[in-house]
């Protein structure tokens, strides 16, 4: 099993540019989560999909952030326009069951985003 | 507002001794708690969990203790090994409520050989 695959591993961009992060969940998993890790707030949930449908996007910080899951094997997180305060590590995670509550999540290796 | 707090950003322990990582939470609806371990340049991986119906769960060298009245849990690692050096995240969820895990800010454990 390849696990959750995220790309790119590192992204350096300039303020105002569009950034797209990609994620391939574990085959057969039906829930997908996007998290952001910062020193101050730890791991924060941005958005959660179940069966490709966004269920909870209350963690998406601003309208500049958007996420899609066009099919069961692919998701994107887009930031447009990007700002320096968006610099963080972004993790994608997947799980098998419908509810994330209490379930073990399988995380990708993350994307280190730096916005200059 | 952080519902799960890990107040110690770092901890250093001698190899062979016990490591104790602490976690506090504020939401009384949380009824399931997990610890994740994270190595540099990798995603967090599940380590151990405990349901609120228990006060202790053990898995090899790792034991998690839950004190519901104090809204406190701890992870004990004994004996500590250099390979345990990592960032440890505490997480909590409410089966009857949120569809996600609430994570703490993490504690960096360094086990000194």
mmCIF file of C-alpha atoms in Angstrom:
data_model
loop_
_atom_site.group_PDB
_atom_site.id
_atom_site.type_symbol
_atom_site.label_atom_id
_atom_site.label_comp_id
_atom_site.label_asym_id
_atom_site.label_seq_id
_atom_site.Cartn_x
_atom_site.Cartn_y
_atom_site.Cartn_z
ATOM 1 C CA UNK A 1 0.000 0.000 0.000
ATOM 2 C CA UNK A 2 1.511 3.328 -1.080
ATOM 3 C CA UNK A 3 -0.191 5.301 1.638
ATOM 4 C CA UNK A 4 -1.479 8.840 1.220
ATOM 5 C CA UNK A 5 0.511 10.634 -1.454
ATOM 6 C CA UNK A 6 0.910 14.391 -1.457
ATOM 7 C CA UNK A 7 2.573 16.667 -3.972
ATOM 8 C CA UNK A 8 4.603 18.744 -4.111
ATOM 9 C CA UNK A 9 6.704 18.068 -1.012
ATOM 10 C CA UNK A 10 7.910 21.650 -0.979
ATOM 11 C CA UNK A 11 6.459 24.756 -2.569
ATOM 12 C CA UNK A 12 8.037 28.187 -2.538
ATOM 13 C CA UNK A 13 6.047 30.967 -4.115
ATOM 14 C CA UNK A 14 5.639 34.695 -4.049
ATOM 15 C CA UNK A 15 2.814 36.541 -2.399
ATOM 16 C CA UNK A 16 -0.177 36.853 -4.700
ATOM 17 C CA UNK A 17 0.512 33.697 -6.645
ATOM 18 C CA UNK A 18 -1.875 30.766 -6.862
ATOM 19 C CA UNK A 19 -0.833 27.593 -5.065
ATOM 20 C CA UNK A 20 -2.314 24.142 -5.656
ATOM 21 C CA UNK A 21 -1.623 21.244 -3.338
ATOM 22 C CA UNK A 22 -2.503 17.710 -4.389
ATOM 23 C CA UNK A 23 -3.460 14.555 -2.565
ATOM 24 C CA UNK A 24 -4.110 10.941 -3.461
ATOM 25 C CA UNK A 25 -5.793 9.083 -0.584
ATOM 26 C CA UNK A 26 -5.377 5.421 0.226
ATOM 27 C CA UNK A 27 -7.378 3.316 -2.201
ATOM 28 C CA UNK A 28 -10.679 2.260 -0.670
ATOM 29 C CA UNK A 29 -10.782 5.026 1.921
ATOM 30 C CA UNK A 30 -13.931 7.107 1.727
ATOM 31 C CA UNK A 31 -12.986 10.096 3.877
ATOM 32 C CA UNK A 32 -10.356 12.709 3.164
ATOM 33 C CA UNK A 33 -9.107 15.499 5.392
ATOM 34 C CA UNK A 34 -6.903 18.545 4.816
ATOM 35 C CA UNK A 35 -4.970 19.767 7.868
ATOM 36 C CA UNK A 36 -2.586 22.660 8.356
ATOM 37 C CA UNK A 37 0.236 22.534 10.894
ATOM 38 C CA UNK A 38 1.549 25.689 12.528
ATOM 39 C CA UNK A 39 3.657 26.188 15.634
ATOM 40 C CA UNK A 40 0.978 28.225 17.349
ATOM 41 C CA UNK A 41 -2.076 26.114 16.635
ATOM 42 C CA UNK A 42 -0.732 22.646 15.945
ATOM 43 C CA UNK A 43 -2.772 20.617 13.475
ATOM 44 C CA UNK A 44 -5.937 22.378 12.366
ATOM 45 C CA UNK A 45 -8.612 20.765 10.229
ATOM 46 C CA UNK A 46 -9.344 22.835 7.144
ATOM 47 C CA UNK A 47 -11.920 20.696 5.348
ATOM 48 C CA UNK A 48 -13.262 17.158 5.384
ATOM 49 C CA UNK A 49 -14.789 15.120 2.530
ATOM 50 C CA UNK A 50 -16.882 11.989 2.762
ATOM 51 C CA UNK A 51 -17.480 10.037 -0.449
ATOM 52 C CA UNK A 52 -16.069 13.010 -2.395
ATOM 53 C CA UNK A 53 -18.590 15.423 -0.887
ATOM 54 C CA UNK A 54 -17.382 18.297 1.331
ATOM 55 C CA UNK A 55 -18.927 17.777 4.756
ATOM 56 C CA UNK A 56 -17.278 20.384 6.947
ATOM 57 C CA UNK A 57 -15.300 23.337 5.609
ATOM 58 C CA UNK A 58 -15.625 25.511 8.689
ATOM 59 C CA UNK A 59 -11.883 25.377 9.182
ATOM 60 C CA UNK A 60 -11.079 26.972 5.840
ATOM 61 C CA UNK A 61 -9.590 30.287 6.941
ATOM 62 C CA UNK A 62 -10.735 32.549 4.147
ATOM 63 C CA UNK A 63 -12.299 32.647 0.722
ATOM 64 C CA UNK A 64 -8.799 32.497 -0.666
ATOM 65 C CA UNK A 65 -8.807 28.806 0.225
ATOM 66 C CA UNK A 66 -10.768 26.253 -1.766
ATOM 67 C CA UNK A 67 -10.721 22.475 -1.970
ATOM 68 C CA UNK A 68 -12.107 19.967 -4.400
ATOM 69 C CA UNK A 69 -12.411 16.220 -4.630
ATOM 70 C CA UNK A 70 -13.477 15.374 -8.174
ATOM 71 C CA UNK A 71 -13.174 11.628 -7.595
ATOM 72 C CA UNK A 72 -12.311 9.115 -4.898
ATOM 73 C CA UNK A 73 -8.618 9.103 -5.711
ATOM 74 C CA UNK A 74 -7.755 12.784 -5.937
ATOM 75 C CA UNK A 75 -8.164 16.030 -4.073
ATOM 76 C CA UNK A 76 -6.734 19.527 -4.373
ATOM 77 C CA UNK A 77 -6.346 22.423 -1.973
ATOM 78 C CA UNK A 78 -5.945 25.767 -3.688
ATOM 79 C CA UNK A 79 -4.875 29.098 -2.256
ATOM 80 C CA UNK A 80 -5.469 32.131 -4.437
ATOM 81 C CA UNK A 81 -3.970 34.617 -3.866
ATOM 82 C CA UNK A 82 -1.387 33.296 -1.442
ATOM 83 C CA UNK A 83 -0.054 35.373 1.459
ATOM 84 C CA UNK A 84 3.029 34.984 3.694
ATOM 85 C CA UNK A 85 0.832 33.989 6.650
ATOM 86 C CA UNK A 86 -0.263 30.927 4.677
ATOM 87 C CA UNK A 87 3.231 29.495 5.112
ATOM 88 C CA UNK A 88 2.841 26.185 6.935
ATOM 89 C CA UNK A 89 2.897 22.445 6.424
ATOM 90 C CA UNK A 90 -0.297 21.175 4.836
ATOM 91 C CA UNK A 91 -1.254 17.555 5.453
ATOM 92 C CA UNK A 92 -3.767 15.394 3.693
ATOM 93 C CA UNK A 93 -5.176 12.390 5.552
ATOM 94 C CA UNK A 94 -7.636 9.657 4.714
ATOM 95 C CA UNK A 95 -9.673 7.112 6.612
ATOM 96 C CA UNK A 96 -11.992 4.244 5.817
ATOM 97 C CA UNK A 97 -15.063 5.051 7.839
ATOM 98 C CA UNK A 98 -17.607 7.775 7.261
ATOM 99 C CA UNK A 99 -17.049 9.659 10.461
ATOM 100 C CA UNK A 100 -13.697 11.099 11.344
ATOM 101 C CA UNK A 101 -14.549 11.181 14.997
ATOM 102 C CA UNK A 102 -12.419 8.709 16.830
ATOM 103 C CA UNK A 103 -11.060 7.084 13.733
ATOM 104 C CA UNK A 104 -7.438 6.595 12.983
ATOM 105 C CA UNK A 105 -6.318 8.860 10.213
ATOM 106 C CA UNK A 106 -3.570 7.998 7.776
ATOM 107 C CA UNK A 107 -1.510 11.060 6.925
ATOM 108 C CA UNK A 108 0.572 11.924 3.907
ATOM 109 C CA UNK A 109 4.064 13.351 4.273
ATOM 110 C CA UNK A 110 2.800 16.889 3.902
ATOM 111 C CA UNK A 111 3.563 19.873 1.691
ATOM 112 C CA UNK A 112 5.857 22.528 3.151
ATOM 113 C CA UNK A 113 4.548 25.810 1.762
ATOM 114 C CA UNK A 114 6.581 28.994 1.918
ATOM 115 C CA UNK A 115 5.036 32.209 0.647
ATOM 116 C CA UNK A 116 7.583 34.985 0.303
ATOM 117 C CA UNK B 1 -9.426 28.558 20.965
ATOM 118 C CA UNK B 2 -7.413 25.405 21.597
ATOM 119 C CA UNK B 3 -9.638 22.648 22.931
ATOM 120 C CA UNK B 4 -6.675 20.305 23.265
ATOM 121 C CA UNK B 5 -3.556 21.673 24.915
ATOM 122 C CA UNK B 6 -0.057 20.363 25.230
ATOM 123 C CA UNK B 7 1.684 22.865 27.446
ATOM 124 C CA UNK B 8 5.164 21.413 27.176
ATOM 125 C CA UNK B 9 6.640 22.124 23.746
ATOM 126 C CA UNK B 10 9.647 19.942 24.437
ATOM 127 C CA UNK B 11 10.908 17.191 26.729
ATOM 128 C CA UNK B 12 14.327 15.567 27.084
ATOM 129 C CA UNK B 13 14.763 12.180 28.712
ATOM 130 C CA UNK B 14 17.679 9.840 29.207
ATOM 131 C CA UNK B 15 17.551 6.535 27.350
ATOM 132 C CA UNK B 16 16.019 3.815 29.495
ATOM 133 C CA UNK B 17 14.075 6.236 31.685
ATOM 134 C CA UNK B 18 10.376 6.989 31.564
ATOM 135 C CA UNK B 19 8.964 9.691 29.286
ATOM 136 C CA UNK B 20 5.709 11.303 30.356
ATOM 137 C CA UNK B 21 3.876 13.510 27.894
ATOM 138 C CA UNK B 22 0.860 15.430 29.086
ATOM 139 C CA UNK B 23 -2.292 16.685 27.434
ATOM 140 C CA UNK B 24 -5.286 18.663 28.703
ATOM 141 C CA UNK B 25 -8.632 19.228 27.068
ATOM 142 C CA UNK B 26 -11.523 21.556 27.681
ATOM 143 C CA UNK B 27 -14.468 19.998 25.846
ATOM 144 C CA UNK B 28 -16.383 17.613 28.107
ATOM 145 C CA UNK B 29 -17.985 16.046 25.015
ATOM 146 C CA UNK B 30 -14.703 14.462 23.987
ATOM 147 C CA UNK B 31 -14.898 10.725 24.534
ATOM 148 C CA UNK B 32 -12.083 9.313 22.438
ATOM 149 C CA UNK B 33 -8.438 10.248 22.637
ATOM 150 C CA UNK B 34 -5.467 9.412 20.490
ATOM 151 C CA UNK B 35 -1.736 9.981 20.377
ATOM 152 C CA UNK B 36 0.097 10.460 17.116
ATOM 153 C CA UNK B 37 3.837 10.415 16.580
ATOM 154 C CA UNK B 38 5.575 12.489 13.946
ATOM 155 C CA UNK B 39 9.093 12.195 12.617
ATOM 156 C CA UNK B 40 10.659 15.061 10.624
ATOM 157 C CA UNK B 41 9.536 15.274 6.997
ATOM 158 C CA UNK B 42 6.851 12.655 7.601
ATOM 159 C CA UNK B 43 3.165 12.785 8.391
ATOM 160 C CA UNK B 44 1.851 11.908 11.843
ATOM 161 C CA UNK B 45 1.244 8.213 12.477
ATOM 162 C CA UNK B 46 -1.203 6.716 14.928
ATOM 163 C CA UNK B 47 0.362 5.449 18.148
ATOM 164 C CA UNK B 48 -2.264 4.571 20.738
ATOM 165 C CA UNK B 49 -5.822 5.498 21.685
ATOM 166 C CA UNK B 50 -8.185 5.321 24.631
ATOM 167 C CA UNK B 51 -11.932 5.510 25.004
ATOM 168 C CA UNK B 52 -13.502 7.506 27.816
ATOM 169 C CA UNK B 53 -14.912 4.305 29.307
ATOM 170 C CA UNK B 54 -11.378 3.327 30.264
ATOM 171 C CA UNK B 55 -8.744 5.036 32.352
ATOM 172 C CA UNK B 56 -5.747 3.165 31.016
ATOM 173 C CA UNK B 57 -4.662 1.519 27.800
ATOM 174 C CA UNK B 58 -1.355 -0.217 27.315
ATOM 175 C CA UNK B 59 0.482 -1.283 24.191
ATOM 176 C CA UNK B 60 3.981 -2.543 24.752
ATOM 177 C CA UNK B 61 6.170 0.277 26.027
ATOM 178 C CA UNK B 62 3.368 2.812 25.569
ATOM 179 C CA UNK B 63 0.599 3.453 28.089
ATOM 180 C CA UNK B 64 -2.029 6.155 27.960
ATOM 181 C CA UNK B 65 -3.791 7.259 31.138
ATOM 182 C CA UNK B 66 -7.045 9.206 31.162
ATOM 183 C CA UNK B 67 -8.336 11.287 34.050
ATOM 184 C CA UNK B 68 -11.781 12.443 32.985
ATOM 185 C CA UNK B 69 -12.492 14.509 36.077
ATOM 186 C CA UNK B 70 -9.332 16.521 35.468
ATOM 187 C CA UNK B 71 -9.761 16.463 31.682
ATOM 188 C CA UNK B 72 -6.212 15.245 31.463
ATOM 189 C CA UNK B 73 -4.420 12.454 29.699
ATOM 190 C CA UNK B 74 -0.835 11.378 29.604
ATOM 191 C CA UNK B 75 1.360 9.133 27.522
ATOM 192 C CA UNK B 76 4.016 7.098 29.281
ATOM 193 C CA UNK B 77 6.883 5.551 27.375
ATOM 194 C CA UNK B 78 9.016 3.119 29.307
ATOM 195 C CA UNK B 79 11.787 2.426 28.743
ATOM 196 C CA UNK B 80 12.468 5.334 26.419
ATOM 197 C CA UNK B 81 14.608 4.651 23.374
ATOM 198 C CA UNK B 82 16.443 7.034 21.019
ATOM 199 C CA UNK B 83 14.076 5.991 18.230
ATOM 200 C CA UNK B 84 11.228 7.460 20.244
ATOM 201 C CA UNK B 85 12.603 10.941 19.582
ATOM 202 C CA UNK B 86 9.795 12.646 17.650
ATOM 203 C CA UNK B 87 6.953 15.114 18.035
ATOM 204 C CA UNK B 88 3.945 13.657 19.818
ATOM 205 C CA UNK B 89 0.474 15.031 19.166
ATOM 206 C CA UNK B 90 -2.482 14.483 21.433
ATOM 207 C CA UNK B 91 -5.894 14.395 19.716
ATOM 208 C CA UNK B 92 -9.487 14.138 20.853
ATOM 209 C CA UNK B 93 -12.885 13.644 19.315
ATOM 210 C CA UNK B 94 -16.543 13.412 20.237
ATOM 211 C CA UNK B 95 -18.359 10.482 18.679
ATOM 212 C CA UNK B 96 -21.632 12.215 19.054
ATOM 213 C CA UNK B 97 -20.476 15.521 17.668
ATOM 214 C CA UNK B 98 -17.610 16.676 15.546
ATOM 215 C CA UNK B 99 -16.470 14.757 12.550
ATOM 216 C CA UNK B 100 -12.870 15.463 13.106
ATOM 217 C CA UNK B 101 -9.996 15.148 15.501
ATOM 218 C CA UNK B 102 -8.890 18.148 17.545
ATOM 219 C CA UNK B 103 -5.137 18.162 17.874
ATOM 220 C CA UNK B 104 -2.799 19.749 20.369
ATOM 221 C CA UNK B 105 0.291 21.712 19.361
ATOM 222 C CA UNK B 106 2.632 18.802 19.972
ATOM 223 C CA UNK B 107 5.511 17.972 22.313
ATOM 224 C CA UNK B 108 8.975 17.326 20.913
ATOM 225 C CA UNK B 109 10.540 14.394 22.772
ATOM 226 C CA UNK B 110 14.288 13.918 22.670
ATOM 227 C CA UNK B 111 15.672 10.701 24.106
ATOM 228 C CA UNK B 112 19.338 11.100 24.913
ATOM 229 C CA UNK B 113 21.491 7.980 24.389
#
